[in-house]
Amino acid sequence: MSKLDRREFGQLVGGVGLTAASSILFGNMVIAKGAAKVVVIGGGAGGASVARILKSEDAQLDVTLIETHPIYTTCFNSNHYLGGFRTFASLCHSYDGLRKLGVNVVIDTASDIDAAKKTVTLKSGGAFKYDRLVLSPGIGFKFDTIEGYSPAAAQIMPHAWTAGAQTLLLMQQLEAMDDGGVVIMTVPGNPYRCPPGPYERACMIAHFLKTKKPKSKLVIFDAKRTFSKQAAFEEAFRTYYDDIIDLNLTNEIDDFRAVKVDTQTMEVVTEAGIRIKANVANIILAQKAGDLAHKVGCTDGDWCPVDPVRFTSTKLEDVYVLGDSSIAVEMPKSAFSANSQAKVVAADILADLSGAKRFPPRFRNTCWSLLAAADSIKIGASYRPAEKDGKTLLAASGGFVSQRSESAEVRKQNYLESIAWYHAIILDAFNERARGTPKG
Ligand SMILES: Cc1cc2nc3c(=O)[nH]c(=O)nc-3n(C[C@H](O)[C@H](O)[C@H](O)COP(=O)(O)OP(=O)(O)OC[C@H]3O[C@@H](n4cnc5c(N)ncnc54)[C@H](O)[C@@H]3O)c2cc1C
């Protein structure tokens, strides 16, 4: 660590797939409390990455990962499955790679946290003590923002914004729909998981319809006026899917926010009073931090505030919050962000336990979106702590975004990069090689 300057540290924590590099980073550290207990709640992009890094860097550390589901299905690249560009199985990952490293993987749901006693309680009844706790429970849904929508309604009108059964349900409904059917997709206001995700999904559903049910339509009701990578997405809608996609962005006259659904009649109603009947309704609704974060008092409004330098909760002592549940100014909610934050959190825990010096972190994000076969666009930036109005915030720098009319070669390179990134993050988070070669 002492051999690295601040710039090098920032570069190391910013990227993905840096197992070898991070060994150098932490290799010289002496962890004073070798058997310190770290409990991680949530085995997704953020939590699995923290658990993997901590155990790889200090085999003596007692790392427990509590996760509800035995298999993690990635939301990232799940749109590719809807478009027919990859299999569902290729999105599914086990925790065996983490078990092999010595992480204690507990398949259960964390039901409560006692921050004073430093204890996590499980739904099944057991409990774990911790010295440091990491919360990465992903998102919860604001069901009360759409009248008639509920967890039960999501079984008829899937959101598919957590991957797994919801993704399969949406695909089954698309496959069962007659040619000439209407698919409705609703999109919430900011902030939500994966800002460009709904528009990539629009391309992938439209690609499915174009190739399998060309007389069908996809109607999008969006609560926003503008969105991520908009110019390039709108060009793709016109170039590839002009007869299929009907994009309705909220404007001065009409508010296209979805306010009501009826699962009997399959109608979706907007704030402006437009009422349309769907054959398939994909209700992407407003989101908030995972339910546990609200229950244990880690939230302020919808999300969990954190110190942007360390990602420690500003609400609970010795608790870190990362990934989608946390709110880090200007940093989008993505798997890339969660993994980048995990590197900072792991470094901070190791420094904290060993009393080593901390260095200013730098975070990074890139989000790729597939428009059609081998045609991907991207957006990204670096983030570092900066002083603004007497407060430390995470500020973006070095941002880039795909433009309209880029060459097919540039877009193909983006696609190949996105596939390489998927393999890298799966290895980095789950200590497992991603299976299956995507088509296209
Ligand atoms: C359609 C779509 C496409 C996307 N595409 C991309 C992309 O291309 N690139 C990108 O970077 N990001 C993408 N994302 C975003 C990405 O999936 C999320 O930002 C990322 O998964 C966030 O990681 P996380 O650890 O915060 O949450 P998650 O990955 O959701 O993990 C949270 C985990 O916590 C578990 N959990 C919750 N509560 C408890 C509890 N009480 N006890 C035990 N376990 C619990 C859950 O079961 C879950 O496994 C996409 C998202 C969607 C919906």
Short mmCIF file of C-alpha atoms and ligand atoms in Angstrom, two decimals:
data_model
loop_
_atom_site.label_atom_id
_atom_site.label_comp_id
_atom_site.label_asym_id
_atom_site.label_seq_id
_atom_site.Cartn_x
_atom_site.Cartn_y
_atom_site.Cartn_z
CA MET A 1 0.00 0.00 0.00
CA SER A 2 2.77 2.39 0.97
CA LYS A 3 4.28 1.87 -2.49
CA LEU A 4 1.18 3.25 -4.17
CA ASP A 5 0.56 6.95 -4.61
CA ARG A 6 -2.94 8.45 -4.39
CA ARG A 7 -3.50 8.45 -8.14
CA GLU A 8 -2.64 4.76 -8.41
CA PHE A 9 -4.98 3.97 -5.51
CA GLY A 10 -7.81 5.75 -7.27
CA GLN A 11 -7.17 3.82 -10.47
CA LEU A 12 -7.13 0.52 -8.63
CA VAL A 13 -10.40 0.98 -6.84
CA GLY A 14 -12.12 2.43 -9.88
CA GLY A 15 -12.03 -0.51 -12.26
CA VAL A 16 -13.32 -4.04 -12.39
CA GLY A 17 -11.59 -7.39 -12.49
CA LEU A 18 -8.64 -6.16 -10.48
CA THR A 19 -8.07 -9.19 -8.30
CA ALA A 20 -4.34 -9.26 -8.93
CA ALA A 21 -3.95 -5.52 -8.56
CA SER A 22 -5.95 -5.37 -5.37
CA SER A 23 -3.72 -8.06 -3.87
CA ILE A 24 -0.86 -5.62 -4.31
CA LEU A 25 -3.06 -2.94 -2.86
CA PHE A 26 -3.83 -4.75 0.35
CA GLY A 27 -0.97 -7.26 0.36
CA ASN A 28 1.27 -5.36 2.78
CA MET A 29 -1.47 -4.59 5.27
CA VAL A 30 -1.37 -6.22 8.64
CA ILE A 31 -4.88 -6.75 9.92
CA ALA A 32 -4.61 -6.30 13.66
CA LYS A 33 -7.87 -8.15 14.31
CA GLY A 34 -7.33 -11.18 12.08
CA ALA A 35 -10.56 -12.84 13.13
CA ALA A 36 -12.69 -9.70 13.01
CA LYS A 37 -16.25 -10.45 11.93
CA VAL A 38 -17.65 -8.75 8.84
CA VAL A 39 -21.26 -9.48 7.94
CA VAL A 40 -22.53 -8.55 4.46
CA ILE A 41 -26.28 -8.41 3.79
CA GLY A 42 -27.24 -8.89 0.14
CA GLY A 43 -25.27 -11.03 -2.30
CA GLY A 44 -25.71 -8.93 -5.44
CA ALA A 45 -23.31 -6.79 -7.45
CA GLY A 46 -22.32 -4.76 -4.37
CA GLY A 47 -22.45 -7.27 -1.50
CA ALA A 48 -20.90 -10.27 -3.29
CA SER A 49 -18.03 -8.04 -4.49
CA VAL A 50 -17.27 -6.82 -0.95
CA ALA A 51 -17.35 -10.37 0.43
CA ARG A 52 -15.10 -11.68 -2.37
CA ILE A 53 -12.51 -8.89 -1.99
CA LEU A 54 -12.36 -9.04 1.82
CA LYS A 55 -11.88 -12.81 1.93
CA SER A 56 -9.34 -12.77 -0.93
CA GLU A 57 -7.31 -10.07 0.79
CA ASP A 58 -7.35 -11.52 4.31
CA ALA A 59 -8.13 -15.22 4.61
CA GLN A 60 -8.24 -14.85 8.43
CA LEU A 61 -11.13 -12.41 8.31
CA ASP A 62 -14.47 -13.97 9.31
CA VAL A 63 -16.72 -12.97 6.40
CA THR A 64 -20.41 -13.95 6.38
CA LEU A 65 -22.67 -13.18 3.42
CA ILE A 66 -26.43 -13.32 4.07
CA GLU A 67 -28.51 -13.62 0.89
CA THR A 68 -32.16 -14.59 0.43
CA HIS A 69 -31.78 -16.47 -2.86
CA PRO A 70 -29.45 -19.44 -3.52
CA ILE A 71 -28.93 -18.25 -7.11
CA TYR A 72 -28.29 -14.63 -8.16
CA THR A 73 -29.82 -13.66 -11.50
CA THR A 74 -28.24 -10.53 -12.93
CA CYS A 75 -30.50 -7.67 -13.91
CA PHE A 76 -27.56 -6.50 -15.99
CA ASN A 77 -27.84 -8.10 -19.44
CA SER A 78 -31.33 -9.44 -18.58
CA ASN A 79 -32.69 -7.21 -21.36
CA HIS A 80 -30.44 -9.15 -23.77
CA TYR A 81 -32.39 -12.28 -22.81
CA LEU A 82 -35.68 -10.53 -23.70
CA GLY A 83 -34.20 -9.59 -27.07
CA GLY A 84 -33.08 -13.17 -27.76
CA PHE A 85 -29.37 -12.33 -27.45
CA ARG A 86 -28.56 -14.58 -24.49
CA THR A 87 -30.07 -17.45 -22.53
CA PHE A 88 -31.71 -17.08 -19.13
CA ALA A 89 -29.28 -19.66 -17.67
CA SER A 90 -26.32 -17.44 -18.62
CA LEU A 91 -27.65 -14.76 -16.23
CA CYS A 92 -27.72 -17.10 -13.20
CA HIS A 93 -24.80 -17.41 -10.77
CA SER A 94 -24.26 -19.51 -7.67
CA TYR A 95 -22.34 -18.64 -4.49
CA ASP A 96 -20.09 -21.72 -4.77
CA GLY A 97 -17.11 -19.60 -5.86
CA LEU A 98 -17.42 -17.51 -2.68
CA ARG A 99 -17.83 -20.64 -0.54
CA LYS A 100 -14.61 -22.01 -2.08
CA LEU A 101 -12.79 -18.88 -0.94
CA GLY A 102 -14.03 -19.45 2.61
CA VAL A 103 -16.88 -16.95 2.74
CA ASN A 104 -19.63 -18.22 5.05
CA VAL A 105 -22.63 -17.99 2.69
CA VAL A 106 -25.94 -18.09 4.58
CA ILE A 107 -29.07 -18.48 2.44
CA ASP A 108 -31.61 -16.68 4.59
CA THR A 109 -33.16 -13.23 4.91
CA ALA A 110 -31.75 -10.70 7.38
CA SER A 111 -34.83 -9.53 9.25
CA ASP A 112 -33.36 -6.99 11.69
CA ILE A 113 -30.21 -5.23 12.84
CA ASP A 114 -29.37 -4.18 16.39
CA ALA A 115 -26.72 -1.51 15.84
CA ALA A 116 -26.05 -1.14 19.59
CA LYS A 117 -25.43 -4.85 20.13
CA LYS A 118 -23.92 -5.21 16.63
CA THR A 119 -26.15 -8.14 15.78
CA VAL A 120 -28.03 -9.20 12.66
CA THR A 121 -31.13 -11.38 13.13
CA LEU A 122 -32.24 -13.89 10.52
CA LYS A 123 -35.78 -14.65 9.41
CA SER A 124 -35.15 -18.31 10.30
CA GLY A 125 -34.36 -17.28 13.87
CA GLY A 126 -30.55 -17.33 14.12
CA ALA A 127 -28.33 -14.29 14.65
CA PHE A 128 -24.82 -13.11 13.75
CA LYS A 129 -22.55 -10.72 15.63
CA TYR A 130 -20.41 -8.33 13.63
CA ASP A 131 -17.56 -5.89 14.03
CA ARG A 132 -18.39 -4.24 10.68
CA LEU A 133 -21.65 -4.58 8.76
CA VAL A 134 -22.13 -4.00 5.03
CA LEU A 135 -25.65 -3.45 3.71
CA SER A 136 -26.25 -3.94 -0.01
CA PRO A 137 -29.91 -4.99 -0.22
CA GLY A 138 -30.63 -3.43 -3.63
CA ILE A 139 -34.03 -1.86 -4.28
CA GLY A 140 -37.57 -1.98 -2.95
CA PHE A 141 -40.62 -0.78 -4.91
CA LYS A 142 -42.95 2.16 -4.19
CA PHE A 143 -46.14 0.21 -4.91
CA ASP A 144 -48.30 3.00 -3.51
CA THR A 145 -47.31 5.36 -6.36
CA ILE A 146 -49.54 3.49 -8.87
CA GLU A 147 -53.14 2.80 -7.85
CA GLY A 148 -54.01 -0.87 -8.33
CA TYR A 149 -50.37 -2.00 -8.45
CA SER A 150 -49.08 -4.36 -5.73
CA PRO A 151 -46.84 -7.42 -5.35
CA ALA A 152 -49.87 -9.51 -6.45
CA ALA A 153 -50.48 -7.26 -9.48
CA ALA A 154 -46.80 -7.70 -10.43
CA GLN A 155 -47.64 -11.36 -11.11
CA ILE A 156 -49.97 -10.16 -13.90
CA MET A 157 -48.16 -6.99 -14.98
CA PRO A 158 -44.48 -7.71 -14.25
CA HIS A 159 -41.98 -4.96 -13.49
CA ALA A 160 -39.04 -7.31 -14.16
CA TRP A 161 -36.82 -4.71 -12.43
CA THR A 162 -35.45 -7.39 -10.14
CA ALA A 163 -34.27 -10.33 -12.22
CA GLY A 164 -35.34 -13.96 -11.93
CA ALA A 165 -39.00 -15.04 -11.84
CA GLN A 166 -40.13 -11.56 -12.98
CA THR A 167 -37.86 -11.67 -16.06
CA LEU A 168 -39.14 -15.13 -16.99
CA LEU A 169 -42.74 -14.01 -16.53
CA LEU A 170 -42.30 -11.01 -18.85
CA MET A 171 -40.64 -13.23 -21.49
CA GLN A 172 -43.41 -15.86 -21.23
CA GLN A 173 -46.06 -13.16 -21.69
CA LEU A 174 -44.28 -11.73 -24.75
CA GLU A 175 -44.00 -15.21 -26.26
CA ALA A 176 -47.67 -15.99 -25.58
CA MET A 177 -48.96 -12.69 -27.04
CA ASP A 178 -50.64 -12.79 -30.48
CA ASP A 179 -49.00 -10.93 -33.34
CA GLY A 180 -50.63 -7.48 -33.47
CA GLY A 181 -50.69 -7.15 -29.66
CA VAL A 182 -49.86 -4.04 -27.63
CA VAL A 183 -47.07 -4.03 -25.07
CA ILE A 184 -47.11 -1.10 -22.63
CA MET A 185 -44.02 -0.11 -20.67
CA THR A 186 -44.12 2.51 -17.93
CA VAL A 187 -40.95 4.33 -16.81
CA PRO A 188 -40.55 6.21 -13.49
CA GLY A 189 -38.92 9.54 -12.66
CA ASN A 190 -35.31 9.73 -11.38
CA PRO A 191 -33.57 8.30 -9.44
CA TYR A 192 -34.04 4.60 -10.14
CA ARG A 193 -31.96 1.47 -10.82
CA CYS A 194 -30.06 1.69 -14.13
CA PRO A 195 -31.05 5.01 -15.79
CA PRO A 196 -30.67 3.74 -19.42
CA GLY A 197 -32.18 0.30 -18.59
CA PRO A 198 -35.79 1.01 -19.70
CA TYR A 199 -34.65 2.27 -23.11
CA GLU A 200 -32.37 -0.72 -23.67
CA ARG A 201 -35.35 -2.87 -22.68
CA ALA A 202 -37.50 -0.99 -25.22
CA CYS A 203 -34.97 -1.86 -27.94
CA MET A 204 -34.80 -5.50 -26.87
CA ILE A 205 -38.59 -5.96 -26.66
CA ALA A 206 -38.97 -4.17 -30.00
CA HIS A 207 -36.29 -6.45 -31.49
CA PHE A 208 -38.23 -9.47 -30.24
CA LEU A 209 -41.48 -8.09 -31.73
CA LYS A 210 -39.84 -7.13 -35.03
CA THR A 211 -38.43 -10.63 -35.51
CA LYS A 212 -41.31 -12.69 -34.04
CA LYS A 213 -44.53 -10.57 -34.05
CA PRO A 214 -43.98 -7.67 -36.50
CA LYS A 215 -47.57 -6.34 -36.38
CA SER A 216 -47.25 -5.60 -32.64
CA LYS A 217 -46.57 -2.25 -30.92
CA LEU A 218 -44.62 -1.12 -27.87
CA VAL A 219 -46.08 2.00 -26.19
CA ILE A 220 -43.83 3.72 -23.62
CA PHE A 221 -45.28 6.07 -20.99
CA ASP A 222 -42.41 7.96 -19.37
CA ALA A 223 -42.67 10.17 -16.26
CA LYS A 224 -39.63 12.16 -17.51
CA ARG A 225 -38.91 14.74 -20.18
CA THR A 226 -35.37 13.60 -20.92
CA PHE A 227 -33.36 10.42 -20.33
CA SER A 228 -29.90 8.86 -20.43
CA LYS A 229 -28.18 8.51 -23.86
CA GLN A 230 -31.36 10.00 -25.34
CA ALA A 231 -30.03 11.12 -28.74
CA ALA A 232 -28.53 7.74 -29.59
CA PHE A 233 -31.55 5.83 -28.25
CA GLU A 234 -34.03 7.95 -30.21
CA GLU A 235 -31.97 7.43 -33.35
CA ALA A 236 -32.09 3.65 -32.76
CA PHE A 237 -35.86 3.76 -32.19
CA ARG A 238 -36.23 5.48 -35.61
CA THR A 239 -33.64 3.39 -37.45
CA TYR A 240 -34.57 -0.07 -36.22
CA TYR A 241 -38.01 0.08 -34.66
CA ASP A 242 -39.92 3.00 -36.22
CA ASP A 243 -43.10 0.98 -36.84
CA ILE A 244 -43.03 -0.59 -33.40
CA ILE A 245 -42.00 1.88 -30.66
CA ASP A 246 -44.30 4.74 -29.65
CA LEU A 247 -42.33 6.83 -27.10
CA ASN A 248 -44.36 9.25 -24.96
CA LEU A 249 -42.17 11.56 -22.90
CA THR A 250 -43.83 13.85 -20.37
CA ASN A 251 -44.07 17.40 -21.78
CA GLU A 252 -45.78 20.74 -21.09
CA ILE A 253 -49.16 19.40 -22.22
CA ASP A 254 -49.21 15.76 -21.11
CA ASP A 255 -47.85 14.07 -18.01
CA PHE A 256 -47.29 10.47 -19.07
CA ARG A 257 -46.53 9.21 -15.57
CA ALA A 258 -48.51 6.01 -14.95
CA VAL A 259 -50.88 6.59 -12.02
CA LYS A 260 -53.26 3.64 -12.17
CA VAL A 261 -53.49 0.09 -13.51
CA ASP A 262 -56.33 -2.41 -13.67
CA THR A 263 -55.17 -6.02 -13.81
CA GLN A 264 -58.70 -7.22 -14.73
CA THR A 265 -59.06 -5.07 -17.84
CA MET A 266 -55.28 -4.80 -18.40
CA GLU A 267 -55.58 -0.99 -18.64
CA VAL A 268 -52.87 1.51 -17.81
CA VAL A 269 -53.87 5.11 -16.99
CA THR A 270 -51.54 8.15 -17.10
CA GLU A 271 -51.63 11.37 -15.07
CA ALA A 272 -53.00 13.17 -18.16
CA GLY A 273 -55.95 10.72 -18.23
CA ILE A 274 -54.86 8.60 -21.20
CA ARG A 275 -56.15 5.04 -20.78
CA ILE A 276 -54.77 2.19 -22.90
CA LYS A 277 -55.42 -1.53 -22.86
CA ALA A 278 -52.36 -3.75 -22.99
CA ASN A 279 -51.80 -7.34 -23.97
CA VAL A 280 -48.58 -7.25 -21.98
CA ALA A 281 -47.90 -4.53 -19.37
CA ASN A 282 -44.35 -4.02 -18.11
CA ILE A 283 -44.78 -1.69 -15.13
CA ILE A 284 -41.38 -0.24 -14.20
CA LEU A 285 -42.34 1.73 -11.11
CA ALA A 286 -40.65 4.16 -8.72
CA GLN A 287 -38.10 2.62 -6.36
CA LYS A 288 -36.49 3.07 -2.96
CA ALA A 289 -33.77 1.40 -0.88
CA GLY A 290 -34.27 -2.29 -0.03
CA ASP A 291 -36.93 -2.90 2.64
CA LEU A 292 -34.48 -3.83 5.41
CA ALA A 293 -32.72 -0.46 5.13
CA HIS A 294 -36.02 1.30 5.90
CA LYS A 295 -36.88 -1.05 8.76
CA VAL A 296 -33.56 -0.50 10.57
CA GLY A 297 -33.53 3.30 10.23
CA CYS A 298 -30.76 3.61 7.63
CA THR A 299 -32.78 5.81 5.27
CA ASP A 300 -33.57 9.47 4.84
CA GLY A 301 -36.57 9.55 2.50
CA ASP A 302 -36.29 6.82 -0.10
CA TRP A 303 -32.55 6.12 0.05
CA CYS A 304 -29.65 5.61 2.48
CA PRO A 305 -27.38 8.63 2.94
CA VAL A 306 -23.66 7.78 3.15
CA ASP A 307 -20.34 9.52 3.67
CA PRO A 308 -19.23 9.79 0.02
CA VAL A 309 -15.60 9.09 0.89
CA ARG A 310 -16.10 5.82 2.80
CA PHE A 311 -19.70 4.79 2.09
CA THR A 312 -20.39 4.52 5.81
CA SER A 313 -23.99 5.12 6.81
CA THR A 314 -24.65 8.57 8.25
CA LYS A 315 -27.42 6.93 10.29
CA LEU A 316 -25.90 3.79 11.85
CA GLU A 317 -22.41 3.41 13.31
CA ASP A 318 -20.02 0.78 11.89
CA VAL A 319 -22.46 0.11 9.03
CA TYR A 320 -21.57 0.62 5.36
CA VAL A 321 -24.28 1.00 2.70
CA LEU A 322 -23.48 0.61 -0.97
CA GLY A 323 -25.05 -0.20 -4.30
CA ASP A 324 -28.54 0.89 -5.28
CA SER A 325 -29.75 1.42 -1.69
CA SER A 326 -27.21 4.18 -1.11
CA ILE A 327 -27.54 7.63 -2.54
CA ALA A 328 -24.22 8.95 -3.78
CA VAL A 329 -24.68 12.29 -5.47
CA GLU A 330 -24.25 12.13 -9.25
CA MET A 331 -23.36 8.41 -9.24
CA PRO A 332 -25.95 6.35 -11.12
CA LYS A 333 -27.41 3.18 -9.63
CA SER A 334 -25.67 0.46 -11.61
CA ALA A 335 -23.82 -2.82 -11.07
CA PHE A 336 -20.63 -1.14 -12.26
CA SER A 337 -21.10 1.58 -9.62
CA ALA A 338 -21.91 -0.98 -6.91
CA ASN A 339 -18.78 -2.98 -7.75
CA SER A 340 -16.65 0.19 -7.77
CA GLN A 341 -18.10 1.19 -4.39
CA ALA A 342 -17.42 -2.34 -3.08
CA LYS A 343 -13.70 -1.89 -3.74
CA VAL A 344 -13.70 1.33 -1.74
CA VAL A 345 -15.71 -0.22 1.10
CA ALA A 346 -13.44 -3.29 1.28
CA ALA A 347 -10.34 -1.07 1.31
CA ASP A 348 -11.88 1.06 4.05
CA ILE A 349 -12.79 -1.94 6.23
CA LEU A 350 -9.31 -3.40 5.87
CA ALA A 351 -7.70 -0.04 6.67
CA ASP A 352 -10.08 0.46 9.60
CA LEU A 353 -9.35 -2.93 11.13
CA SER A 354 -5.59 -2.62 10.66
CA GLY A 355 -5.30 1.08 11.57
CA ALA A 356 -3.68 1.74 8.17
CA LYS A 357 -3.77 5.13 6.46
CA ARG A 358 -6.72 5.82 4.15
CA PHE A 359 -6.39 7.50 0.75
CA PRO A 360 -9.01 9.48 -1.17
CA PRO A 361 -10.95 7.05 -3.34
CA ARG A 362 -12.03 7.42 -6.93
CA PHE A 363 -15.05 5.66 -8.33
CA ARG A 364 -15.98 4.81 -11.88
CA ASN A 365 -19.07 3.85 -13.84
CA THR A 366 -19.88 2.77 -17.39
CA CYS A 367 -23.31 1.64 -18.59
CA TRP A 368 -23.61 -0.08 -21.97
CA SER A 369 -26.94 -0.58 -23.75
CA LEU A 370 -27.65 -2.97 -26.61
CA LEU A 371 -29.75 -1.42 -29.40
CA ALA A 372 -29.71 -4.26 -31.96
CA ALA A 373 -27.31 -7.05 -32.98
CA ALA A 374 -23.70 -5.96 -32.21
CA ASP A 375 -24.80 -2.33 -31.84
CA SER A 376 -24.18 -0.98 -28.33
CA ILE A 377 -23.89 2.52 -26.91
CA LYS A 378 -22.31 3.60 -23.64
CA ILE A 379 -22.14 6.36 -21.04
CA GLY A 380 -19.68 6.74 -18.17
CA ALA A 381 -17.63 8.96 -15.88
CA SER A 382 -15.23 8.95 -12.93
CA TYR A 383 -16.34 10.21 -9.52
CA ARG A 384 -14.27 11.60 -6.68
CA PRO A 385 -14.99 13.43 -3.44
CA ALA A 386 -15.11 17.21 -3.94
CA GLU A 387 -15.93 20.15 -1.66
CA LYS A 388 -19.05 22.10 -2.60
CA ASP A 389 -20.76 24.68 -0.36
CA GLY A 390 -18.87 23.36 2.68
CA LYS A 391 -19.97 19.77 2.03
CA THR A 392 -18.08 16.80 0.61
CA LEU A 393 -19.88 15.38 -2.39
CA LEU A 394 -19.07 12.90 -5.11
CA ALA A 395 -18.51 14.88 -8.29
CA ALA A 396 -18.30 13.50 -11.82
CA SER A 397 -15.41 14.13 -14.18
CA GLY A 398 -14.19 12.80 -17.53
CA GLY A 399 -17.71 11.88 -18.62
CA PHE A 400 -18.38 10.37 -22.06
CA VAL A 401 -21.53 9.38 -23.93
CA SER A 402 -22.18 7.71 -27.29
CA GLN A 403 -23.33 10.01 -30.07
CA ARG A 404 -25.70 9.61 -33.01
CA SER A 405 -24.37 8.24 -36.33
CA GLU A 406 -21.34 6.44 -34.94
CA SER A 407 -19.76 3.79 -37.19
CA ALA A 408 -20.82 0.15 -37.02
CA GLU A 409 -17.25 -0.68 -35.95
CA VAL A 410 -17.41 1.67 -32.92
CA ARG A 411 -20.75 0.21 -31.89
CA LYS A 412 -19.48 -3.35 -32.29
CA GLN A 413 -16.47 -2.54 -30.10
CA ASN A 414 -18.87 -1.18 -27.47
CA TYR A 415 -20.80 -4.44 -27.60
CA LEU A 416 -17.65 -6.55 -27.22
CA GLU A 417 -16.53 -4.33 -24.31
CA SER A 418 -19.90 -4.85 -22.61
CA ILE A 419 -19.59 -8.64 -22.87
CA ALA A 420 -16.01 -8.52 -21.53
CA TRP A 421 -17.24 -6.35 -18.63
CA TYR A 422 -19.98 -8.87 -17.82
CA HIS A 423 -17.40 -11.67 -17.58
CA ALA A 424 -15.10 -9.47 -15.47
CA ILE A 425 -17.74 -8.41 -12.92
CA ILE A 426 -19.04 -11.97 -12.50
CA LEU A 427 -15.52 -13.17 -11.76
CA ASP A 428 -14.86 -10.21 -9.47
CA ALA A 429 -18.09 -10.57 -7.48
CA PHE A 430 -18.76 -14.33 -7.47
CA ASN A 431 -15.29 -15.83 -8.08
CA GLU A 432 -16.99 -17.73 -10.91
CA ARG A 433 -16.53 -17.75 -14.70
CA ALA A 434 -19.63 -16.55 -16.60
CA ARG A 435 -20.99 -19.33 -18.80
CA GLY A 436 -22.50 -19.17 -22.27
CA THR A 437 -21.51 -17.07 -25.24
CA PRO A 438 -24.06 -14.40 -26.10
CA LYS A 439 -25.51 -14.46 -29.60
CA GLY A 440 -25.37 -11.45 -31.88
C1 LIG B 1 -33.08 -4.36 -16.75
C2 LIG B 1 -31.85 -3.91 -16.03
C3 LIG B 1 -30.66 -3.81 -16.73
C4 LIG B 1 -29.50 -3.40 -16.07
N1 LIG B 1 -28.34 -3.28 -16.79
C5 LIG B 1 -27.22 -2.87 -16.16
C6 LIG B 1 -26.00 -2.76 -16.91
O1 LIG B 1 -25.95 -3.03 -18.12
N2 LIG B 1 -24.90 -2.34 -16.25
C7 LIG B 1 -24.92 -2.05 -14.92
O2 LIG B 1 -23.86 -1.69 -14.38
N3 LIG B 1 -26.06 -2.15 -14.19
C8 LIG B 1 -27.19 -2.55 -14.78
N4 LIG B 1 -28.36 -2.66 -14.06
C9 LIG B 1 -28.38 -2.24 -12.63
C10 LIG B 1 -27.84 -3.31 -11.69
O3 LIG B 1 -28.52 -4.52 -11.83
C11 LIG B 1 -27.97 -2.82 -10.23
O4 LIG B 1 -27.56 -1.49 -10.15
C12 LIG B 1 -27.11 -3.67 -9.31
O5 LIG B 1 -27.58 -4.99 -9.32
C13 LIG B 1 -27.11 -3.08 -7.89
O6 LIG B 1 -26.38 -3.93 -7.02
P1 LIG B 1 -26.85 -4.06 -5.50
O7 LIG B 1 -25.84 -4.93 -4.82
O8 LIG B 1 -27.14 -2.73 -4.95
O9 LIG B 1 -28.26 -4.79 -5.58
P2 LIG B 1 -28.62 -6.25 -6.14
O10 LIG B 1 -27.67 -6.65 -7.19
O11 LIG B 1 -30.07 -6.23 -6.45
O12 LIG B 1 -28.38 -7.20 -4.89
C14 LIG B 1 -29.16 -7.09 -3.73
C15 LIG B 1 -29.27 -8.47 -3.12
O13 LIG B 1 -29.69 -8.34 -1.77
C16 LIG B 1 -30.58 -9.41 -1.45
N5 LIG B 1 -31.35 -8.98 -0.29
C17 LIG B 1 -32.16 -7.91 -0.16
N6 LIG B 1 -32.61 -7.81 1.10
C18 LIG B 1 -32.09 -8.84 1.79
C19 LIG B 1 -32.20 -9.27 3.14
N7 LIG B 1 -32.95 -8.60 4.03
N8 LIG B 1 -31.52 -10.39 3.52
C20 LIG B 1 -30.76 -11.08 2.62
N9 LIG B 1 -30.63 -10.72 1.32
C21 LIG B 1 -31.28 -9.61 0.92
C22 LIG B 1 -31.37 -9.60 -2.73
O14 LIG B 1 -31.93 -10.89 -2.80
C23 LIG B 1 -30.31 -9.35 -3.81
O15 LIG B 1 -29.69 -10.55 -4.24
C24 LIG B 1 -29.54 -3.09 -14.68
C25 LIG B 1 -30.73 -3.20 -13.98
C26 LIG B 1 -31.89 -3.61 -14.65
C27 LIG B 1 -33.17 -3.74 -13.88
#
